[in-house]
């Protein structure tokens, strides 16, 4: 504290109204009270004297800052009048009264107090507080000497480290860990911005992701992968020097801090930009636990990412990357694992053209999870194609698969759960290999469907407007015979139906409806209730809505897959194009879309909405996927669906000279806002994002959609 500041506080004593305080004139104070005041006024930490039975408040400038706009009028006034909101707290008024009454002292660490008068940081604060008696020569208590040191920022940093530990416990990938580091380092180190840097094969040898204090990301944006770019020249030298020397680097003015985060096979560097005000010791104190927590999480995440890459590669080779889309029929599928990461599943789906022009429809489930279940699933799916292309009759296909499953049963270990890591070839399951499947065909021109079930859950039918006009309910489970699972010979009768325009046939695996501790009927009833509330839309939107709604209402205990098939109305139109991962592709995609929309007679207003959505999705794909994208548009009366599918990579630099201030996800939020339906999910090929818009077309009937 400067001499001038101390003099300013001393001058308040000389201006005290003697009639408004029991203290009297300064020269009349008891010697010990005067000595205590001299100590208070010269101390650099917040101190105060609470004098006499009324606890008249005398304090130094540092304490005055705690009082905010109540200083200087509070000087010499009873403490209960100065801060009535606080005085009644058990940690405040009663403590001072105890000191005055008994001559005892008190100390409080981390005391939580609400200071509503503070305009700079209103709300709860944390303090280290102490109170000691000032005795007169006769032993009576003249005043209470009070010290109050705010520890709010230090406690906030400790809590940030605690939140870091909690968040890292569920961060499984390197990308997830880095997101947690960026989010929590802002609070832990009072940073204006944080940049996490990882080794990269790129030109600079490093890639970076950055976050700024001013960013306020939505939950949807938080879930998206980070934006990675080549490390810029502004931080490259700092990153290289810190990585080489290790430990922590702090610039002279404290405006730059760099911390190495050792993660075993990968060593990250965290750089922080701060205000040029020096780095407090309590900030440096959290560096060590921060480094240890992040380093351990990085080591775990590196192993996880390596295993996940293998699992994703396996999954991508086992499920079809794309489904056929003839003009007369629309097909969509969703696969939702019970947990992301390294465990592949046994659920499968497929659709492909048969030699006579019909489409085969397949959805099934190999019991169990893990590499063994996924491998069996891949072999079964391949066998389905071979059998159906030879003889597409459901009975013939399933008879051929019975032999396949029986042979597979002899190749895998006995007395081991499917998916166990202890598998040894040469032993059998002992009859425990369990595969269910729904197989069918559809004639695109007529909508005629033939189905057969091998122990699989009954499919659902969502009736369109034409079917409901005949008295059919909005949603129902098909009443059809169910034969034994594959590998057990038996009769599997076929069921025939015709899909009208607007109808959607929905096949699914048991993970969608089965829950522990409840009857199967409960899951089926829950599914029918969800289907009854499904808004009109394409098979793609219906499939996503069903999975999202079922998981939201009852959770998820197993992998689940959904295959949705619908008839397209007359005049259905489709256009698709491959978009290279180049910045100029965004403009080219917009021009391509406008040309097609104009030829389809879509109004200018609807064109603007659709093209805006396409621009955002292609921009997102170019920036973050790093691979070519497949852009398609489907239009039927009243509805236009846009799909952008990529095979995006994760973790490598995706931008060269990109804007480090960019925030991924803002474009997706815009697409969600302007569209009537929106979805995004990972597929076996990469990431698929789609949206639907209600449109008017001069060249197509404008009747309401038949769904």
XYZ file of C-alpha atoms in Angstrom:
707
model
C 0.000 0.000 0.000
C 1.340 3.431 -0.878
C 1.939 6.133 1.716
C -0.637 8.261 -0.034
C -3.242 5.569 0.299
C -2.540 5.070 3.980
C -2.777 8.812 4.572
C -6.147 8.852 2.815
C -7.546 6.264 5.245
C -6.045 8.051 8.261
C -7.777 11.222 7.164
C -11.159 9.484 7.517
C -10.490 9.110 11.230
C -9.973 12.853 11.621
C -13.293 13.535 9.869
C -15.378 11.150 12.007
C -18.436 12.720 13.617
C -17.802 12.180 17.337
C -21.513 12.308 18.062
C -22.171 9.337 15.657
C -19.512 7.011 17.067
C -18.455 5.933 20.596
C -14.794 6.204 19.638
C -14.349 9.845 20.398
C -11.529 11.973 19.026
C -8.411 10.209 17.785
C -6.243 11.753 20.496
C -8.603 10.361 23.141
C -8.326 6.722 22.043
C -6.791 4.209 24.460
C -3.147 3.546 23.691
C -3.658 -0.079 22.662
C -6.567 0.803 20.355
C -4.430 3.504 18.690
C -1.578 1.011 18.238
C -3.962 -1.520 16.683
C -5.257 1.150 14.296
C -1.729 2.022 13.206
C -1.179 -1.672 12.443
C -4.398 -1.883 10.418
C -3.832 1.218 8.360
C -0.295 0.250 7.393
C -1.047 -3.396 6.528
C -1.276 -4.374 2.806
C -3.864 -7.107 3.401
C -7.550 -6.392 4.188
C -7.830 -5.620 7.906
C -10.408 -3.864 10.082
C -11.127 -2.908 13.679
C -14.649 -3.490 14.983
C -14.752 -1.229 18.027
C -16.964 -1.286 21.097
C -20.365 -2.855 21.662
C -21.673 -1.356 18.396
C -18.725 -2.809 16.446
C -17.932 0.525 14.762
C -16.011 -0.311 11.631
C -12.518 1.105 10.975
C -10.576 -0.423 8.092
C -7.730 0.032 5.634
C -7.929 0.593 1.907
C -7.584 -3.117 1.069
C -10.637 -3.864 3.224
C -12.457 -0.956 1.613
C -12.163 -2.744 -1.752
C -14.124 -5.659 -0.263
C -16.914 -3.251 0.713
C -17.320 -2.010 -2.846
C -19.582 1.019 -3.210
C -20.338 1.014 0.543
C -16.924 2.528 1.093
C -16.166 5.198 2.358
C -19.589 5.897 3.919
C -19.202 2.678 5.942
C -16.188 4.048 7.792
C -16.940 4.439 11.516
C -20.457 2.999 11.218
C -21.793 -0.070 13.084
C -20.876 -3.200 11.153
C -24.442 -4.546 11.363
C -25.667 -1.396 9.566
C -22.921 -1.518 6.962
C -23.499 -5.145 5.948
C -26.813 -6.407 7.345
C -26.915 -9.180 4.684
C -23.717 -10.674 6.094
C -23.883 -9.784 9.776
C -26.642 -12.283 10.484
C -24.541 -15.141 9.103
C -23.409 -17.562 11.833
C -19.845 -17.135 10.587
C -19.885 -13.350 11.038
C -21.946 -11.517 13.686
C -21.993 -14.279 16.325
C -18.244 -14.822 15.938
C -17.444 -11.127 16.578
C -19.848 -11.021 19.506
C -18.074 -14.061 20.996
C -14.687 -12.319 20.773
C -16.034 -9.176 22.457
C -17.799 -11.194 25.142
C -15.231 -13.880 25.961
C -11.962 -12.443 24.682
C -11.492 -15.541 22.495
C -10.205 -15.659 18.911
C -11.507 -17.364 15.780
C -10.151 -18.479 12.426
C -12.055 -19.665 9.358
C -10.561 -21.192 6.206
C -12.662 -21.170 3.043
C -15.576 -19.339 4.668
C -18.352 -18.848 2.118
C -20.000 -15.423 2.203
C -22.488 -13.703 -0.078
C -21.452 -10.110 -0.888
C -24.335 -8.739 -2.980
C -22.997 -5.182 -3.015
C -19.911 -5.997 -5.084
C -20.410 -4.724 -8.625
C -17.265 -6.291 -10.082
C -17.870 -9.909 -8.976
C -21.275 -10.134 -7.303
C -22.327 -13.263 -5.516
C -20.587 -15.822 -3.352
C -16.992 -15.318 -2.274
C -14.603 -17.469 -0.224
C -12.357 -16.035 2.496
C -9.711 -16.889 5.033
C -10.927 -14.936 8.069
C -9.594 -14.370 11.581
C -10.661 -12.272 14.559
C -8.621 -11.442 17.680
C -9.413 -9.266 20.723
C -7.704 -5.899 21.343
C -7.462 -5.677 25.146
C -7.309 -2.505 27.228
C -4.852 -2.291 30.112
C -7.538 -3.487 32.523
C -8.178 -6.620 30.411
C -11.463 -5.507 28.869
C -11.974 -5.957 25.111
C -11.829 -2.652 23.232
C -12.224 -3.992 19.697
C -11.916 -7.006 17.440
C -8.988 -7.058 15.022
C -10.284 -8.664 11.847
C -8.338 -10.040 8.859
C -10.232 -11.142 5.709
C -8.219 -12.508 2.765
C -10.267 -13.550 -0.243
C -9.489 -17.019 -1.580
C -12.274 -17.205 -4.175
C -9.908 -17.475 -7.147
C -7.750 -20.135 -5.466
C -10.792 -22.222 -4.548
C -12.115 -21.742 -8.068
C -8.860 -23.103 -9.438
C -8.979 -26.074 -7.085
C -12.533 -26.762 -8.182
C -11.462 -26.502 -11.817
C -8.892 -29.235 -11.160
C -11.602 -31.322 -9.481
C -13.883 -30.810 -12.471
C -10.956 -31.710 -14.701
C -10.549 -35.040 -12.903
C -14.284 -35.748 -13.154
C -14.451 -34.860 -16.851
C -11.311 -36.805 -17.734
C -12.794 -39.902 -16.113
C -15.311 -40.120 -18.976
C -13.054 -38.752 -21.741
C -12.059 -41.812 -23.737
C -10.439 -40.453 -26.907
C -7.538 -38.052 -27.414
C -10.006 -35.611 -28.938
C -12.232 -35.876 -25.847
C -9.287 -35.313 -23.507
C -8.193 -32.225 -25.415
C -11.710 -30.787 -25.274
C -11.717 -31.190 -21.488
C -8.264 -29.598 -21.217
C -9.332 -26.555 -23.237
C -12.526 -26.101 -21.236
C -11.076 -26.502 -17.732
C -7.748 -24.720 -18.271
C -9.575 -21.402 -18.699
C -10.766 -21.455 -15.082
C -7.709 -23.165 -13.632
C -5.220 -20.643 -15.046
C -7.272 -17.437 -15.543
C -6.642 -17.749 -19.272
C -7.983 -15.516 -22.016
C -7.412 -18.345 -24.489
C -6.029 -21.862 -24.382
C -4.357 -23.849 -27.165
C -3.604 -27.549 -26.986
C -0.924 -28.786 -29.384
C -0.183 -32.370 -30.422
C 2.591 -33.855 -32.592
C 1.634 -34.087 -36.246
C 3.166 -35.318 -39.509
C 2.310 -31.940 -41.042
C 4.800 -29.269 -42.157
C 5.293 -27.709 -38.705
C 5.306 -31.005 -36.828
C 2.452 -29.826 -34.604
C -1.322 -29.415 -34.834
C -3.439 -27.299 -32.556
C -6.980 -26.676 -31.315
C -7.862 -23.418 -29.594
C -10.582 -22.063 -27.377
C -11.270 -18.501 -26.213
C -12.881 -17.306 -23.004
C -15.531 -15.382 -24.941
C -16.852 -18.564 -26.589
C -20.072 -19.953 -25.175
C -20.646 -23.319 -26.833
C -23.991 -25.091 -26.821
C -24.221 -28.762 -25.709
C -24.487 -29.813 -29.379
C -21.300 -27.890 -30.213
C -19.477 -29.359 -27.196
C -20.148 -32.870 -28.530
C -18.601 -32.166 -31.931
C -14.952 -33.043 -32.653
C -12.416 -30.258 -32.285
C -11.145 -28.108 -35.118
C -7.494 -29.014 -35.715
C -5.144 -26.821 -37.698
C -1.423 -26.500 -38.277
C 0.286 -24.634 -35.440
C 0.656 -20.972 -36.346
C 3.859 -18.995 -36.243
C 2.595 -17.092 -33.197
C 2.946 -20.155 -30.942
C 5.241 -22.509 -32.881
C 8.512 -21.349 -31.271
C 6.960 -21.452 -27.792
C 5.599 -24.970 -28.358
C 8.877 -26.307 -29.731
C 10.952 -24.830 -26.901
C 8.571 -26.067 -24.203
C 8.421 -29.578 -25.680
C 12.204 -29.739 -25.855
C 12.839 -28.421 -22.333
C 9.795 -29.970 -20.641
C 8.088 -28.636 -17.553
C 6.427 -25.230 -17.474
C 7.391 -21.976 -19.158
C 6.157 -18.577 -17.940
C 6.968 -15.380 -19.825
C 8.439 -12.409 -17.967
C 5.145 -10.534 -17.731
C 3.075 -13.680 -17.265
C 1.055 -13.118 -20.431
C 2.167 -16.473 -21.918
C 2.311 -19.818 -20.132
C 3.218 -23.157 -21.730
C 2.858 -26.525 -20.002
C 3.994 -29.917 -21.248
C 1.436 -32.693 -20.824
C 3.323 -36.011 -20.951
C 1.053 -38.735 -22.289
C 3.359 -41.689 -22.937
C 3.583 -42.171 -26.699
C 2.169 -38.679 -27.229
C 3.335 -35.469 -25.550
C 1.047 -32.478 -25.740
C 1.794 -28.839 -25.019
C -0.815 -26.508 -23.555
C -0.257 -22.795 -24.187
C -2.212 -20.101 -22.363
C -2.677 -16.413 -23.076
C -3.282 -14.283 -19.981
C -3.429 -10.659 -18.993
C 0.031 -9.183 -18.398
C -0.185 -9.066 -14.613
C 2.183 -11.764 -13.443
C 1.220 -15.289 -12.495
C 0.026 -15.778 -8.887
C 1.536 -18.612 -6.908
C -1.845 -20.270 -6.466
C -2.065 -20.519 -10.266
C 1.311 -22.233 -10.481
C 0.295 -24.532 -7.625
C -2.329 -26.281 -9.762
C 0.077 -26.958 -12.641
C 1.447 -30.185 -11.173
C -1.900 -31.934 -10.507
C -3.172 -30.622 -13.838
C -0.231 -32.170 -15.714
C -0.532 -35.509 -13.907
C -4.277 -35.836 -14.509
C -4.058 -34.910 -18.184
C -0.962 -37.029 -18.793
C -2.643 -40.142 -17.394
C -5.791 -39.445 -19.438
C -3.740 -38.974 -22.615
C -1.907 -42.258 -22.115
C -5.211 -44.055 -21.706
C -6.787 -42.245 -24.672
C -3.890 -43.080 -27.021
C -4.387 -46.799 -26.374
C -8.142 -46.420 -26.741
C -7.819 -44.607 -30.070
C -5.548 -47.316 -31.444
C -8.041 -50.027 -30.475
C -10.967 -47.945 -31.691
C -9.353 -47.527 -35.083
C -9.169 -51.302 -35.403
C -12.777 -51.723 -34.252
C -14.038 -49.012 -36.602
C -12.177 -50.574 -39.500
C -13.781 -53.920 -38.680
C -17.230 -52.345 -38.353
C -16.898 -50.451 -41.639
C -16.065 -53.641 -43.501
C -19.051 -55.479 -42.020
C -21.909 -53.009 -42.537
C -22.817 -51.560 -45.941
C -21.548 -47.986 -46.382
C -24.545 -47.082 -48.542
C -27.967 -48.514 -49.326
C -29.584 -48.536 -52.792
C -31.995 -45.681 -53.499
C -34.209 -46.377 -56.535
C -36.646 -43.673 -57.559
C -39.690 -45.672 -56.400
C -38.403 -46.696 -52.939
C -36.484 -44.940 -50.185
C -34.410 -46.973 -47.708
C -32.619 -45.791 -44.568
C -30.833 -47.544 -41.714
C -29.422 -46.582 -38.334
C -27.057 -48.527 -36.107
C -26.635 -47.324 -32.521
C -24.004 -49.087 -30.372
C -24.690 -49.204 -26.667
C -21.301 -47.545 -26.110
C -18.912 -45.887 -28.491
C -15.437 -47.190 -28.987
C -13.642 -50.459 -29.290
C -16.462 -53.000 -29.012
C -18.010 -54.032 -32.302
C -21.469 -55.558 -32.270
C -23.447 -58.349 -33.902
C -26.417 -56.329 -35.194
C -26.548 -56.037 -38.985
C -28.661 -54.736 -41.837
C -28.399 -54.777 -45.618
C -30.266 -54.069 -48.831
C -29.243 -54.867 -52.393
C -30.693 -55.359 -55.845
C -31.679 -58.849 -56.952
C -31.252 -59.965 -60.594
C -34.976 -59.466 -61.337
C -34.972 -55.807 -60.168
C -36.448 -56.385 -56.731
C -34.652 -55.242 -53.587
C -33.581 -57.581 -50.804
C -34.238 -56.319 -47.245
C -32.212 -57.745 -44.366
C -31.938 -57.010 -40.663
C -30.574 -59.424 -38.074
C -28.661 -59.955 -34.877
C -25.837 -62.261 -33.787
C -26.142 -62.666 -30.020
C -23.234 -61.185 -28.087
C -20.758 -58.377 -28.630
C -17.099 -58.041 -29.494
C -14.851 -59.144 -32.310
C -16.217 -62.692 -32.440
C -19.840 -61.553 -32.717
C -18.890 -58.988 -35.362
C -16.909 -61.541 -37.320
C -19.792 -64.025 -37.315
C -22.107 -61.184 -38.332
C -19.884 -60.322 -41.292
C -19.790 -63.918 -42.456
C -23.564 -64.285 -42.134
C -24.221 -61.062 -44.040
C -21.900 -62.138 -46.851
C -23.627 -65.526 -46.987
C -27.024 -63.808 -47.225
C -25.978 -61.987 -50.374
C -24.616 -65.124 -51.951
C -27.724 -67.160 -51.155
C -30.199 -64.444 -52.219
C -28.481 -63.797 -55.543
C -28.761 -67.527 -56.254
C -32.358 -68.058 -55.082
C -34.163 -65.098 -53.509
C -37.083 -67.044 -52.050
C -36.993 -66.475 -48.245
C -37.278 -70.208 -47.567
C -34.298 -70.962 -49.810
C -32.195 -68.138 -48.337
C -32.837 -69.233 -44.758
C -32.252 -72.884 -45.530
C -28.836 -72.001 -46.945
C -28.073 -69.872 -43.865
C -28.996 -72.718 -41.534
C -26.065 -74.662 -42.965
C -23.771 -71.630 -42.714
C -24.588 -70.979 -39.047
C -24.240 -74.686 -38.220
C -20.765 -74.694 -39.792
C -19.790 -71.461 -38.029
C -20.909 -72.966 -34.745
C -18.220 -75.636 -35.126
C -15.454 -73.070 -35.643
C -15.738 -71.183 -32.347
C -15.003 -72.064 -28.704
C -17.379 -73.880 -26.402
C -18.437 -72.595 -22.957
C -17.370 -69.040 -23.730
C -19.689 -66.040 -24.128
C -19.821 -64.822 -27.703
C -17.246 -62.047 -27.954
C -14.960 -63.417 -25.228
C -11.264 -62.619 -25.598
C -10.324 -66.183 -24.657
C -11.538 -67.694 -27.923
C -9.576 -70.587 -29.413
C -10.323 -72.032 -32.854
C -11.106 -75.698 -33.196
C -13.798 -75.909 -30.498
C -17.538 -75.379 -30.920
C -20.145 -73.219 -29.242
C -21.944 -76.350 -28.252
C -25.085 -75.134 -30.019
C -25.016 -71.689 -28.392
C -24.458 -69.660 -31.562
C -27.695 -67.666 -31.813
C -28.597 -65.678 -34.942
C -31.975 -64.100 -35.709
C -32.915 -62.457 -38.990
C -35.758 -60.821 -40.872
C -35.389 -61.334 -44.626
C -37.651 -59.988 -47.364
C -37.919 -58.561 -50.829
C -39.771 -55.557 -52.233
C -40.833 -54.837 -55.796
C -40.107 -51.090 -56.254
C -42.710 -50.659 -58.979
C -45.653 -52.219 -57.091
C -44.631 -52.028 -53.436
C -45.236 -55.773 -52.984
C -43.267 -57.106 -50.011
C -42.519 -60.695 -49.021
C -41.121 -61.268 -45.503
C -39.970 -64.198 -43.385
C -38.627 -64.203 -39.835
C -36.069 -66.521 -38.256
C -36.698 -65.855 -34.588
C -36.548 -62.081 -35.136
C -38.779 -59.405 -33.522
C -41.906 -58.557 -35.505
C -41.452 -55.537 -37.804
C -43.660 -52.460 -37.460
C -45.707 -50.742 -40.128
C -46.250 -46.988 -40.073
C -49.346 -46.329 -42.173
C -49.558 -43.333 -44.461
C -52.646 -41.296 -45.211
C -53.943 -43.647 -47.939
C -53.747 -46.697 -45.677
C -55.344 -44.880 -42.734
C -58.246 -43.945 -45.013
C -58.953 -47.684 -45.200
C -59.226 -47.846 -41.418
C -55.710 -49.000 -40.557
C -54.064 -47.608 -37.388
C -51.168 -45.156 -37.594
C -48.708 -47.797 -36.300
C -48.914 -51.524 -35.672
C -46.721 -54.594 -35.433
C -47.182 -56.986 -38.325
C -49.064 -60.138 -37.428
C -46.856 -62.706 -39.102
C -45.470 -66.150 -38.266
C -42.010 -66.400 -36.710
C -39.838 -69.443 -37.324
C -36.805 -70.717 -35.395
C -33.496 -68.797 -35.382
C -30.872 -69.571 -38.010
C -29.045 -72.829 -37.435
C -32.187 -74.565 -36.207
C -34.068 -76.182 -39.032
C -37.775 -75.445 -39.179
C -40.570 -73.844 -41.142
C -40.488 -70.066 -41.614
C -43.680 -69.120 -43.463
C -43.713 -65.976 -45.582
C -45.907 -62.949 -45.000
C -47.042 -60.764 -47.887
C -48.118 -57.132 -47.864
C -48.200 -54.122 -50.154
C -46.676 -50.781 -49.229
C -48.713 -47.806 -50.403
C -47.211 -44.365 -50.894
C -46.636 -42.909 -47.440
C -46.316 -46.303 -45.701
C -43.026 -47.109 -43.945
C -41.962 -50.634 -42.998
C -39.666 -50.647 -39.958
C -37.465 -53.620 -39.099
C -35.378 -53.497 -35.916
C -33.233 -55.601 -33.611
C -34.229 -56.532 -30.075
C -31.915 -53.935 -28.509
C -34.478 -51.301 -29.497
C -37.287 -52.703 -27.334
C -35.895 -55.184 -24.780
C -35.047 -53.947 -21.283
C -34.021 -55.948 -18.236
C -36.770 -56.535 -15.732
C -39.731 -55.858 -18.027
C -41.852 -57.933 -20.361
C -41.345 -57.731 -24.118
C -44.890 -56.385 -24.450
C -43.842 -53.235 -22.586
C -41.103 -52.500 -25.116
C -43.429 -53.148 -28.037
C -46.067 -50.837 -26.562
C -43.428 -48.155 -26.042
C -42.346 -48.467 -29.681
C -45.912 -48.194 -30.965
C -46.441 -45.085 -28.819
C -43.320 -43.519 -30.320
C -44.379 -44.413 -33.843
C -47.792 -42.924 -33.193
C -46.117 -39.572 -32.511
C -43.636 -39.664 -35.421
C -44.092 -36.566 -37.581
C -44.538 -37.125 -41.341
C -41.189 -37.539 -43.027
C -38.857 -39.772 -44.969
C -37.619 -43.220 -43.836
C -34.377 -41.496 -42.820
C -36.089 -39.087 -40.429
C -38.396 -41.823 -39.114
C -35.444 -44.137 -38.370
C -33.590 -41.426 -36.491
C -36.682 -40.257 -34.612
C -37.497 -43.799 -33.483
C -34.008 -44.579 -32.165
C -33.611 -41.195 -30.452
C -37.068 -41.352 -28.860
C -36.713 -44.952 -27.666
C -33.313 -44.278 -26.094
C -34.593 -41.087 -24.477
C -37.638 -42.764 -22.925
C -36.085 -46.021 -21.708
C -32.318 -45.806 -22.090
C -30.233 -48.324 -24.008
C -28.895 -51.654 -22.773
C -27.779 -53.261 -26.049
C -26.781 -52.364 -29.580
C -29.739 -51.720 -31.847
C -30.293 -51.346 -35.566
C -33.259 -50.040 -37.561
C -34.064 -50.519 -41.247
C -36.833 -48.292 -42.652
C -38.363 -48.750 -46.127
C -40.924 -46.452 -47.739
C -42.637 -45.979 -51.107
C -41.801 -42.748 -52.888
C -44.693 -40.793 -54.435
C -45.034 -40.239 -58.171
C -42.674 -37.577 -59.435
C -39.953 -38.354 -56.904
C -36.689 -36.771 -57.998
C -33.133 -37.411 -56.976
C -29.788 -35.820 -57.765
C -26.371 -36.568 -56.292
C -22.818 -35.396 -56.709
C -19.385 -36.084 -55.221
C -17.819 -32.996 -53.601
C -14.001 -32.822 -53.292
C -12.547 -31.616 -49.940
C -11.538 -28.213 -51.328
C -12.615 -24.718 -50.215
C -13.879 -23.890 -53.700
C -16.198 -26.900 -53.515
C -18.622 -24.947 -51.327
C -19.474 -22.513 -54.113
C -19.635 -25.337 -56.667
C -22.063 -27.276 -54.444
C -24.285 -24.209 -54.077
C -24.375 -23.684 -57.856
C -25.132 -27.375 -58.445
C -27.990 -27.259 -55.961
C -29.498 -24.084 -57.434
C -29.416 -25.553 -60.947
C -31.288 -28.684 -59.847
C -33.757 -26.848 -57.628
C -34.565 -24.409 -60.420
C -35.167 -27.257 -62.872
C -37.482 -28.865 -60.297
C -39.465 -25.642 -59.995
C -38.625 -24.980 -56.332
C -39.523 -21.433 -55.260
C -36.799 -18.818 -54.708
C -37.453 -18.652 -50.967
C -37.192 -22.405 -50.517
C -34.104 -22.466 -52.731
C -32.416 -19.973 -50.432
C -33.179 -22.117 -47.368
C -31.930 -25.334 -48.988
C -28.792 -23.766 -50.465
C -27.944 -22.138 -47.122
C -28.149 -25.521 -45.398
C -26.048 -27.199 -48.097
C -23.427 -24.460 -47.864
C -23.077 -24.966 -44.104
C -22.887 -28.764 -44.342
C -20.328 -28.790 -47.143
C -18.262 -26.152 -45.328
C -18.382 -28.322 -42.216
C -17.335 -31.378 -44.215
C -14.477 -29.594 -46.000
C -13.125 -28.192 -42.738
C -13.471 -31.216 -40.513
C -13.730 -34.427 -42.533
C -10.786 -34.089 -44.883
C -12.340 -36.463 -47.429
C -14.710 -36.162 -50.346
C -18.416 -35.858 -49.541
C -21.455 -37.367 -51.210
C -24.182 -34.750 -51.557
C -27.673 -35.846 -52.555
C -31.097 -34.205 -52.818
C -34.394 -36.099 -52.850
C -37.686 -34.331 -53.585
C -41.231 -35.543 -53.392
C -44.397 -33.446 -53.233
C -44.004 -31.060 -50.324
C -40.684 -32.358 -48.986
C -37.014 -32.043 -49.942
C -34.299 -34.048 -48.180
C -30.597 -33.156 -48.349
C -27.905 -35.625 -47.277
C -24.161 -35.042 -46.929
C -22.091 -38.153 -46.163
C -18.325 -38.221 -45.679
C -15.745 -40.758 -44.592
C -14.089 -38.248 -42.335
C -10.803 -38.873 -40.600
C -10.243 -37.808 -37.008
C -7.172 -36.446 -35.327
C -5.016 -35.275 -38.234
C -4.599 -31.617 -39.250
C -7.624 -30.606 -41.233
C -6.815 -26.968 -41.975
C -3.778 -25.268 -43.394
C -3.653 -21.637 -42.425
C -7.200 -21.996 -41.108
C -8.847 -19.487 -38.850
C -7.979 -20.548 -35.285
C -10.941 -18.531 -34.016
C -13.380 -20.746 -35.926
C -15.860 -22.687 -33.843
C -17.177 -25.931 -35.199
C -20.888 -26.502 -34.854
C -22.273 -23.014 -35.445
C -23.173 -24.093 -39.000
C -24.981 -27.197 -37.747
C -26.967 -25.062 -35.317
C -28.030 -22.868 -38.230
C -29.081 -25.894 -40.316
C -31.117 -27.215 -37.413
C -32.833 -23.837 -37.067
C -33.823 -23.408 -40.732
C -34.923 -27.011 -41.412
C -38.047 -28.940 -40.489
C -36.085 -32.061 -39.524
C -32.378 -32.586 -38.892
C -30.087 -35.468 -37.997
C -26.434 -36.433 -37.765
C -24.891 -39.802 -36.992
C -21.845 -41.945 -37.558
C -22.171 -44.709 -40.146
C -19.885 -47.525 -41.213
C -18.468 -45.174 -43.848
C -18.067 -42.001 -41.802
C -20.478 -39.247 -40.796
C -23.870 -38.563 -42.341
C -25.720 -35.296 -41.810
C -29.146 -34.644 -43.311
C -32.008 -32.179 -43.128
C -35.520 -31.880 -44.517
C -37.363 -28.784 -45.677
C -41.012 -28.395 -46.632
C -41.018 -26.895 -50.140
C -43.347 -25.729 -52.879
C -42.658 -26.664 -56.489
C -44.348 -25.212 -59.551
C -43.656 -28.390 -61.526
C -44.899 -30.869 -58.897
C -48.234 -31.265 -57.133
C -48.367 -29.241 -53.938
C -50.580 -31.682 -52.100
C -49.808 -32.481 -48.515
C -47.381 -35.366 -48.083
C -49.095 -38.705 -47.778
C -47.221 -39.755 -44.659
